[in-house]
Short mmCIF file of C-alpha atoms in Angstrom, two decimals:
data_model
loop_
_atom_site.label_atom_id
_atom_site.label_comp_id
_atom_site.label_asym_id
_atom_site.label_seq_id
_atom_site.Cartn_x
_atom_site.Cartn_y
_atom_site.Cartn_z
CA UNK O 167 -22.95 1.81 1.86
CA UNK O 168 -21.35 -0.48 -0.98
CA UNK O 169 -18.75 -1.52 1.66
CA UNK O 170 -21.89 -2.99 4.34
CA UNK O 171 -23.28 -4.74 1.18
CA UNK O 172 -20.15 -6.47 0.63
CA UNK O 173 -19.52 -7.40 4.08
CA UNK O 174 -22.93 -8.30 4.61
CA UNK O 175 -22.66 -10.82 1.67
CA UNK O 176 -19.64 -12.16 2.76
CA UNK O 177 -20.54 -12.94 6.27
CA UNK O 178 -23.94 -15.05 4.98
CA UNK O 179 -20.77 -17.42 2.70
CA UNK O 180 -18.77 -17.62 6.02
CA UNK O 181 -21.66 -18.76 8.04
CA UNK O 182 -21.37 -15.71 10.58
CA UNK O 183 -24.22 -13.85 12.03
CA UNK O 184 -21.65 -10.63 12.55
CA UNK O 185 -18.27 -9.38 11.73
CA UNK O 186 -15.83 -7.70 14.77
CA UNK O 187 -13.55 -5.65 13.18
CA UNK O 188 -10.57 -4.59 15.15
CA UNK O 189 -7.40 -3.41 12.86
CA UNK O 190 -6.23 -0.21 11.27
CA UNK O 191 -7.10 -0.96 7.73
CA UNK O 192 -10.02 -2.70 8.01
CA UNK O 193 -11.63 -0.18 9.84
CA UNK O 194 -10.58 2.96 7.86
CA UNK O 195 -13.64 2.61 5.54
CA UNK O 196 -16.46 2.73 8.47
CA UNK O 197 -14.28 5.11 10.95
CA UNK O 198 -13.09 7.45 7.97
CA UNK O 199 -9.54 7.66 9.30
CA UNK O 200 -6.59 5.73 10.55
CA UNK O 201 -7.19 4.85 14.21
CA UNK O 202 -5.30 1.37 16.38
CA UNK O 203 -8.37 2.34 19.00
CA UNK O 204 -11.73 1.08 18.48
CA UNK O 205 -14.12 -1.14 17.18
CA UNK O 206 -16.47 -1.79 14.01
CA UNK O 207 -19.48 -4.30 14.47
CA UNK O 208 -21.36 -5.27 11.48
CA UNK O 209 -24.37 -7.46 12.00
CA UNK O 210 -27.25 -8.30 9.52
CA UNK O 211 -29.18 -5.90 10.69
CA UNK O 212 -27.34 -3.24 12.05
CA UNK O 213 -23.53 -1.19 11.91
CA UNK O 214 -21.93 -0.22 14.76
CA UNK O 215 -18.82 1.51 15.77
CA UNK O 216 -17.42 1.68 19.25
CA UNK O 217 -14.94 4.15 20.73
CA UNK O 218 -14.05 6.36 23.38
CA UNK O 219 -14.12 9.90 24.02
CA UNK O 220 -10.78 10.55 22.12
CA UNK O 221 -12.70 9.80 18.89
CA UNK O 222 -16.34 9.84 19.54
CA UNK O 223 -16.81 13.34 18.26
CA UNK O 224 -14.72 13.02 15.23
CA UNK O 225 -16.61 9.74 14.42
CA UNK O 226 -19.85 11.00 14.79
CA UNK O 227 -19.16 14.20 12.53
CA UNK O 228 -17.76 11.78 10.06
CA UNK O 229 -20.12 8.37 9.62
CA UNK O 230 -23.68 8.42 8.64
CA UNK O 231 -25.71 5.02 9.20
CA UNK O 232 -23.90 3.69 12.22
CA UNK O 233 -24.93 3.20 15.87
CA UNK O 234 -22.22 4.64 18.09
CA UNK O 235 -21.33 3.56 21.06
CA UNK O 236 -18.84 5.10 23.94
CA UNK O 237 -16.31 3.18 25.51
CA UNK O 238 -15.43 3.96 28.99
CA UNK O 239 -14.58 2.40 32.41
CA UNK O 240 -17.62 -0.06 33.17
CA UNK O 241 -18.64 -0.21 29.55
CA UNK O 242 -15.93 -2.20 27.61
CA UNK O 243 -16.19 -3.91 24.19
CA UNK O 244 -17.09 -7.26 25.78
CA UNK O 245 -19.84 -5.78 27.43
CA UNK O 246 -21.58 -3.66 25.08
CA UNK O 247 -20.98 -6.53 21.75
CA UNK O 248 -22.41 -8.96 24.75
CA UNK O 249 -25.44 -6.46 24.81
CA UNK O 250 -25.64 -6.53 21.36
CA UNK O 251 -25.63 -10.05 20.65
CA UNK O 252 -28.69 -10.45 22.98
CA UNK O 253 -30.85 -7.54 21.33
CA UNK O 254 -30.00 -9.05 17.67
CA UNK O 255 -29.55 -13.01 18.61
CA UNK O 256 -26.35 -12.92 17.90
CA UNK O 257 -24.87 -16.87 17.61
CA UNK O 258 -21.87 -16.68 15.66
CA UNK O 259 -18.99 -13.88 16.01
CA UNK O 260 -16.33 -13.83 12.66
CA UNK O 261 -13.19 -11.62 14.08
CA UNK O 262 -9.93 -11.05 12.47
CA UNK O 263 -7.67 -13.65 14.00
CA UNK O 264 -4.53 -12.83 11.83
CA UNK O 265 -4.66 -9.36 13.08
CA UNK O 266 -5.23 -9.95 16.84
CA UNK O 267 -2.75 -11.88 19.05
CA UNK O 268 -3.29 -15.40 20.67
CA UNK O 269 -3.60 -13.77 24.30
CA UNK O 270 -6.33 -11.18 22.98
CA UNK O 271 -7.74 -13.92 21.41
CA UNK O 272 -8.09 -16.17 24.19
CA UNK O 273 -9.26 -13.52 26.50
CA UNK O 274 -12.22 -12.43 24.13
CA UNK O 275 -13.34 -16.22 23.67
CA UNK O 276 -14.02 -15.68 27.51
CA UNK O 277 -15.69 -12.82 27.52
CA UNK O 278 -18.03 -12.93 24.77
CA UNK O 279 -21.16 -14.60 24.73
CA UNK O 280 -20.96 -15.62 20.63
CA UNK O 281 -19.05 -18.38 19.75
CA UNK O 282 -15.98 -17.00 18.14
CA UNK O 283 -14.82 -17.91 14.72
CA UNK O 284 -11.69 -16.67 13.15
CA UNK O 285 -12.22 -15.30 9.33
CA UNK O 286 -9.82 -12.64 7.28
CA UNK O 287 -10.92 -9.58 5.79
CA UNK O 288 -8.46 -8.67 4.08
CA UNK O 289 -9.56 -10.46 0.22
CA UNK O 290 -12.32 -7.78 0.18
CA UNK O 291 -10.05 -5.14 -0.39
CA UNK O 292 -8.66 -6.83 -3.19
CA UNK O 293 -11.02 -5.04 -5.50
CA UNK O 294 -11.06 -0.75 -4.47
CA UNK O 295 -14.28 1.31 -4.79
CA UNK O 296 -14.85 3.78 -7.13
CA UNK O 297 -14.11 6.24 -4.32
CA UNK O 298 -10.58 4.41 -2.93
CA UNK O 299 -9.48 4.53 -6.93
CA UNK O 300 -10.04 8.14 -6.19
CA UNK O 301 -8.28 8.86 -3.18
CA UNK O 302 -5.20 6.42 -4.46
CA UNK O 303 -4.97 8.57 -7.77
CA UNK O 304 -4.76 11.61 -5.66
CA UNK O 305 -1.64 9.78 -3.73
CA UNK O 306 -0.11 8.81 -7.04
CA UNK O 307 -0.54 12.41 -8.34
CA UNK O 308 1.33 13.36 -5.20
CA UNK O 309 4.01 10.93 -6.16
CA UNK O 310 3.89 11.80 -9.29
CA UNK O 311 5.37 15.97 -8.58
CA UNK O 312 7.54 14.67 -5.99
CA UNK O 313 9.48 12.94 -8.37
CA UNK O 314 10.42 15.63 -11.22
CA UNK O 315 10.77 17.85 -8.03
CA UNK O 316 13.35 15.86 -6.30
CA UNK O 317 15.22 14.84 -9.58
CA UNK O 318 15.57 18.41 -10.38
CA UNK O 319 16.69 19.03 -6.62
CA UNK O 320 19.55 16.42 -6.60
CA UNK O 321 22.99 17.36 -6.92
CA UNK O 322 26.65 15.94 -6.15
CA UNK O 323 27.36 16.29 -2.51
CA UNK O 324 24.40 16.20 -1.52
CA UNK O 325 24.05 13.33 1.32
CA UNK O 326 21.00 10.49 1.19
CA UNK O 327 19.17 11.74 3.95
CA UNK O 328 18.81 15.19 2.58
CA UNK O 329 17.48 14.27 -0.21
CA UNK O 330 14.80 11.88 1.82
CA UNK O 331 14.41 14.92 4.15
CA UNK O 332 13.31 17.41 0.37
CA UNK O 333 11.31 14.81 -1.04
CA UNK O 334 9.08 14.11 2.27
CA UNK O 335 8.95 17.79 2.88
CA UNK O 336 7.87 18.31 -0.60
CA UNK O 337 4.32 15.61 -0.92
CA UNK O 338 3.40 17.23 2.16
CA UNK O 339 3.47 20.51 0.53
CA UNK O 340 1.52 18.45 -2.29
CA UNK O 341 -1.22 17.18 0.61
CA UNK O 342 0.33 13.95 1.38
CA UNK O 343 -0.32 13.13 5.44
CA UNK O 344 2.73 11.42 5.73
CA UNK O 345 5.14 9.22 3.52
CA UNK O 346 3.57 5.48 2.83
CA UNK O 347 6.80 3.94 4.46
CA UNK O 348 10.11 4.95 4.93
CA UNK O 349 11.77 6.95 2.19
CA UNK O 350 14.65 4.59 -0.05
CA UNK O 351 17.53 6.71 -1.59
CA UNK O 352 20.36 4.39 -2.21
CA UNK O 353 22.80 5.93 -4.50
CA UNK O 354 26.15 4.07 -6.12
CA UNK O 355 26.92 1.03 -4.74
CA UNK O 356 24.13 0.92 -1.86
CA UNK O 357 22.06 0.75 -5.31
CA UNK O 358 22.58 -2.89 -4.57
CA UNK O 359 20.36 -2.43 -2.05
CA UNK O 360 16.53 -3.35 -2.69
CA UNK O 361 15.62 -1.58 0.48
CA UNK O 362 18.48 0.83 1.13
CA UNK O 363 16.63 3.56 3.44
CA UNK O 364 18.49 6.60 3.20
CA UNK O 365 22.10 7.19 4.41
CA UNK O 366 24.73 9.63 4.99
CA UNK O 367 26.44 8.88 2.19
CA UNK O 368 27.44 11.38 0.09
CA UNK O 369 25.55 11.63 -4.18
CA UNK O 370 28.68 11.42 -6.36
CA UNK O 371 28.02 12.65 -10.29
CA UNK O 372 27.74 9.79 -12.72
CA UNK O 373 26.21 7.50 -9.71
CA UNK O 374 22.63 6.47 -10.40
CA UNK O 375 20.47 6.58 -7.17
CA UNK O 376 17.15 4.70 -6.53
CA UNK O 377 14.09 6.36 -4.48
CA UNK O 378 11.34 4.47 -3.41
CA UNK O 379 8.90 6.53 -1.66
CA UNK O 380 5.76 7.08 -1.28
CA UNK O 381 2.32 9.29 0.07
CA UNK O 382 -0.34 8.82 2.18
CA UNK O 383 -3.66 10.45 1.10
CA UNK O 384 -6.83 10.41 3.06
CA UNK O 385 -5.15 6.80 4.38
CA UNK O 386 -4.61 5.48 1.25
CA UNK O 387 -1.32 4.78 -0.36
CA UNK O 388 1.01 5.04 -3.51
CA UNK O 389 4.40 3.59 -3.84
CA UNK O 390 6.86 4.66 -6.75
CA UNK O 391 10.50 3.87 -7.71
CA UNK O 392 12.88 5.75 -10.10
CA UNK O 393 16.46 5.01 -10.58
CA UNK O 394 17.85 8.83 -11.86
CA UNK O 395 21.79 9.64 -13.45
CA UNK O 396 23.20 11.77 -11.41
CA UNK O 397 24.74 14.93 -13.23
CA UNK O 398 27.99 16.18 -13.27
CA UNK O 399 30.47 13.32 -15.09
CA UNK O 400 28.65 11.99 -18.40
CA UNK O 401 27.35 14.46 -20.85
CA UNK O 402 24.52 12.07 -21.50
CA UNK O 403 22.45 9.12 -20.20
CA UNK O 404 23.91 6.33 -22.62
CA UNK O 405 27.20 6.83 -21.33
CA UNK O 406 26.66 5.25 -17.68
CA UNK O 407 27.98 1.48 -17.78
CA UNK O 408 25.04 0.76 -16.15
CA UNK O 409 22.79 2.45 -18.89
CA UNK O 410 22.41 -1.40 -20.17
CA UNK O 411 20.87 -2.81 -17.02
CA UNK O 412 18.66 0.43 -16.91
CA UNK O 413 16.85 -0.55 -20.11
CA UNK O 414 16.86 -4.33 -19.26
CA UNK O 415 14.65 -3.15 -16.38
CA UNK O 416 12.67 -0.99 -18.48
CA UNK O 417 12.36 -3.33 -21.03
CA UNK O 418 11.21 -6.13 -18.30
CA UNK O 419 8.68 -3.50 -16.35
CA UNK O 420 7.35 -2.30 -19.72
CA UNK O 421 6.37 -6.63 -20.79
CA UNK O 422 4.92 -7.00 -17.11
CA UNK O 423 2.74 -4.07 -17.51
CA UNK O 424 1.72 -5.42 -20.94
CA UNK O 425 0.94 -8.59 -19.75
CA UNK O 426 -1.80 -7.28 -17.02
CA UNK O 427 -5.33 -7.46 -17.63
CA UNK O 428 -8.32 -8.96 -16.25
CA UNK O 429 -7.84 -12.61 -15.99
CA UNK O 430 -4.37 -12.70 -16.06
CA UNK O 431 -2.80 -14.70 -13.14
CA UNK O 432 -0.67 -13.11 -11.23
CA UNK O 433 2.10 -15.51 -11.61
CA UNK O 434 2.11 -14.56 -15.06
CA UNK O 435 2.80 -11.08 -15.32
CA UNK O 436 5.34 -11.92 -12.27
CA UNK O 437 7.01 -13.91 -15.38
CA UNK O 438 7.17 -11.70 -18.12
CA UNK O 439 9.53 -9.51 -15.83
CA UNK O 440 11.37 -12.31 -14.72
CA UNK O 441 11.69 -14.10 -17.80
CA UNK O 442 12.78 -11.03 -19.62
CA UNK O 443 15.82 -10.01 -16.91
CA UNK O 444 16.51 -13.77 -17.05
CA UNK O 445 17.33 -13.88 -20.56
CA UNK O 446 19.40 -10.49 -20.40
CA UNK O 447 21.51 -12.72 -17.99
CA UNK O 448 20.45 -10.75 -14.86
CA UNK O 449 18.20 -13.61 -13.24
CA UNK O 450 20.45 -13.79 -9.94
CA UNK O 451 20.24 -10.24 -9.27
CA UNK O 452 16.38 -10.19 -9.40
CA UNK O 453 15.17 -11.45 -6.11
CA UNK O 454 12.26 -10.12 -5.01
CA UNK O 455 8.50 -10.10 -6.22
CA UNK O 456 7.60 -8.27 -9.86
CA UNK O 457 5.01 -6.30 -6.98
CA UNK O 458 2.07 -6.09 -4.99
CA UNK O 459 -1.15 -4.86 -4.23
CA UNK O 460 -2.00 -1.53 -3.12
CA UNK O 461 -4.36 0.30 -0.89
CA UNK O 462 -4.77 1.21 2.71
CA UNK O 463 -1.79 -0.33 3.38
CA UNK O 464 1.04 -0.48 1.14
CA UNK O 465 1.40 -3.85 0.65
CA UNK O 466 -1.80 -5.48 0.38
CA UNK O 467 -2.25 -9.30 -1.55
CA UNK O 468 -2.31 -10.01 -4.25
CA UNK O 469 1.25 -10.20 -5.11
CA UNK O 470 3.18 -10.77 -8.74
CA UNK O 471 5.39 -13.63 -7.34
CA UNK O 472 6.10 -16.56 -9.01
CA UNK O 473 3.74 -18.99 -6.72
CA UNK O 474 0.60 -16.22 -6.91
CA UNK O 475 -2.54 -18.39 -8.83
CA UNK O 476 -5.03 -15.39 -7.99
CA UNK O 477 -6.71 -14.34 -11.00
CA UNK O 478 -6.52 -10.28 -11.78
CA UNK O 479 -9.92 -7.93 -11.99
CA UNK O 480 -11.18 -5.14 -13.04
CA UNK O 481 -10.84 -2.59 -9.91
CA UNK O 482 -7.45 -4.22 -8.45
CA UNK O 483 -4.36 -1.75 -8.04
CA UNK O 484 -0.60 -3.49 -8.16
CA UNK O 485 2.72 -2.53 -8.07
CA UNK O 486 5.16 -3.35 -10.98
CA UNK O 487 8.47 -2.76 -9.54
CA UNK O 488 11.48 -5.27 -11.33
CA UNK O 489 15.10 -4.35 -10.65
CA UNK O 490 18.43 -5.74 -11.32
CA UNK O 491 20.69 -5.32 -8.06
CA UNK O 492 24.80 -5.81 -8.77
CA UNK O 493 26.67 -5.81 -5.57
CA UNK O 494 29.25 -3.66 -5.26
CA UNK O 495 28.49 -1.53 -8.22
CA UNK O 496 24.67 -0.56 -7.76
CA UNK O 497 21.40 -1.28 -8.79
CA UNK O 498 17.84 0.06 -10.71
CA UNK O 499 14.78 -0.48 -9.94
CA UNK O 500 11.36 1.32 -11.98
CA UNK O 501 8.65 0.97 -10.05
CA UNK O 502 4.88 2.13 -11.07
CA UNK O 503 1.13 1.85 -9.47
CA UNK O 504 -1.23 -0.03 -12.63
CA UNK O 505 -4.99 -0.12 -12.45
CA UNK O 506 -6.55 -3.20 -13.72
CA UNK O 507 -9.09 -1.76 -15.89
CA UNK O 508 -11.90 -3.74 -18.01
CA UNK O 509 -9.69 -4.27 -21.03
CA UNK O 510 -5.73 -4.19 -19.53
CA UNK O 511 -4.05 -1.61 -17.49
CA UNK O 512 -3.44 2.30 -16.84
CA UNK O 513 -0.46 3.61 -15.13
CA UNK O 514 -1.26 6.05 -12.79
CA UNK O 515 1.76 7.76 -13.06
CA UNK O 516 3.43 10.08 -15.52
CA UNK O 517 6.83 10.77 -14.84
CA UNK O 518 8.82 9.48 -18.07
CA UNK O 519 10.85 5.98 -17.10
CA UNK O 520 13.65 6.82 -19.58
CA UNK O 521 16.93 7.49 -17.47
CA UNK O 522 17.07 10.71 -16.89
CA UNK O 523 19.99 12.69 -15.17
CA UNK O 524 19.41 15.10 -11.88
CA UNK O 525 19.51 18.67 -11.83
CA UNK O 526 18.20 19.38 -15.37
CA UNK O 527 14.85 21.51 -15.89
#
């Protein structure tokens, strides 16, 4: 597996003579699902996985080239990696410090025989797999019919948390396992609101409302934001007073997008947003990051912030999300999953980003 190669080479830089990997995403790839139970041990010579009998079965239908091992009372991790170790001379033990707490921590320093050294994971997943470009398509697909469903679906009267309650329904219908995070629909003033989970307030026509939502496929994720008019008081998009901060976003998304491609730093397409809203005279009202990485979980590093030096490649998946938020009167925010491909970027989506109203076919 590409994924053993790559761990494999990264433990001989590190110094480590295995890798115990104990968190959700990090284990996805070997366990082939989402699990908090569990263990994954990759050594030089050999890839284990240990659970117990809740998952044993499912594991063992699903992985090909690991050793698996049962958990149960009397047979702990402790004692079987201890086992381990002294069939493979195991000296040095990497874990994932940032993921396990200090107690855990100090309790596995006493019970395992390798010296412990804390390493992170996590930049290994900056790059996806032909296969986890796959799977994060399908998710983005998913996204993709949820919104021109849902903007068709939305009328005046209609209260926040129906509309959340539609859309999830809907990417399940699609094959989504569940929604990435929890569904945003922030409509007229709560517009103002970068993270405005949905409400009971009541959709008023001429409003614009945000959703920022999201599906889970096969544990991987997209995220996707668009700010829709809603029908029922202007005959056409222009006529919003807001319809001027809509394209300033557009405008801003559309130079960040432009400015990804291999080699970029981060920081730098994290400008060409910012710069752009800044000059419009919105810089205030942009707060937050120009996005983030994507992947088993749906925020992953890199980031496009302003302080992010890491260099893009081929293979990496990012949000581009900029948004103007104006308290008291609302807020927009376009938000779309790019690949970073060998010459610049593809947008996984299709849904159009000009402002379109609800309710129309």
């Amino acid at each position: 597996m590409a994924v053993l190669t790559a761990i494999r080479e990264w433990m001989t830089h590190q110094r480590i003579d295995a890798m115990l990997i104990s968190s959700k995403p990090n284990k996805l790839p070997h366990l082939g699902f989402s699990s908090s139970s569990g263990y994954v041990l990759i050594t030089r010579q050999h890839a284990h996985i240990l659970v117990d009998f809740r998952y044993y079965s499912d594991v063992a239908a699903r992985t090909h080239g690991y050793q698996l091992h049962r958990l149960e009372a009397g047979r702990d991790m402790p004692g079987i990696v201890n086992q381990i170790a002294q069939e493979e001379g195991l000296q040095r033990l990497g874990f994932e410090g940032e993921h396990v707490s200090w107690q855990t921590g100090c309790d596995w320093q006493k019970a395992l025989h390798p010296s412990l050294v804390s390493v992170s994971l996590d930049a290994l997943r900056q790059v996806k797999t032909a296969d986890e470009i796959r799977l994060i398509r399908e998710a983005c697909r998913i996204a993709d019919a949820t919104a021109d469903h849902i903007r068709r679906f939305i009328q005046p009267g209609m209260r926040e948390r129906e509309v959340a309650a539609e859309l999830e329904w809907f990417m399940k219908q699609q094959g989504a396992e569940k929604p990435s995070f929890d569904t945003i629909v922030a409509s007229g003033p709560r517009g103002a609101l970068p993270h405005g989970k949905a409400s009971e307030k009541v959709i008023i026509a001429g409003e614009l409302v945000t959703l920022d939502f999201g599906a889970q496929y096969q544990g991987y994720c997209s995220d996707m934001t668009r700010t829709f008019l809603v029908a029922g008081r202007f005959a056409h998009p222009e006529m919003s007073p807001l319809y001027a901060v809509y394209q300033t976003v557009l405008e801003a998304q559309l130079a960040a997008i432009a400015a990804v491609r291999p080699g970029m730093a981060c920081q730098t397409v994290d400008a060409a947003a910012r710069e752009h809203i800044s000059r419009a005279g919105y810089g205030p009202n942009f707060g937050h990051n120009t996005g983030h990485a994507i992947g088993i979980d749906v925020h992953e590093n890199p980031r496009f912030s302003p302080t992010d030096t890491t260099l893009l490649r081929p293979g990496m998946l990012l949000t581009v999300e900029p948004g103007i938020y104006l308290e008291g009167e609302g807020g927009v925010r376009i938000e779309d999953v790019v690949l970073v491909t060998d010459s610049g970027a593809e947008v996984l989506y299709q849904t159009p980003k000009t402002l379109l109203m609800t309710g129309e076919a």
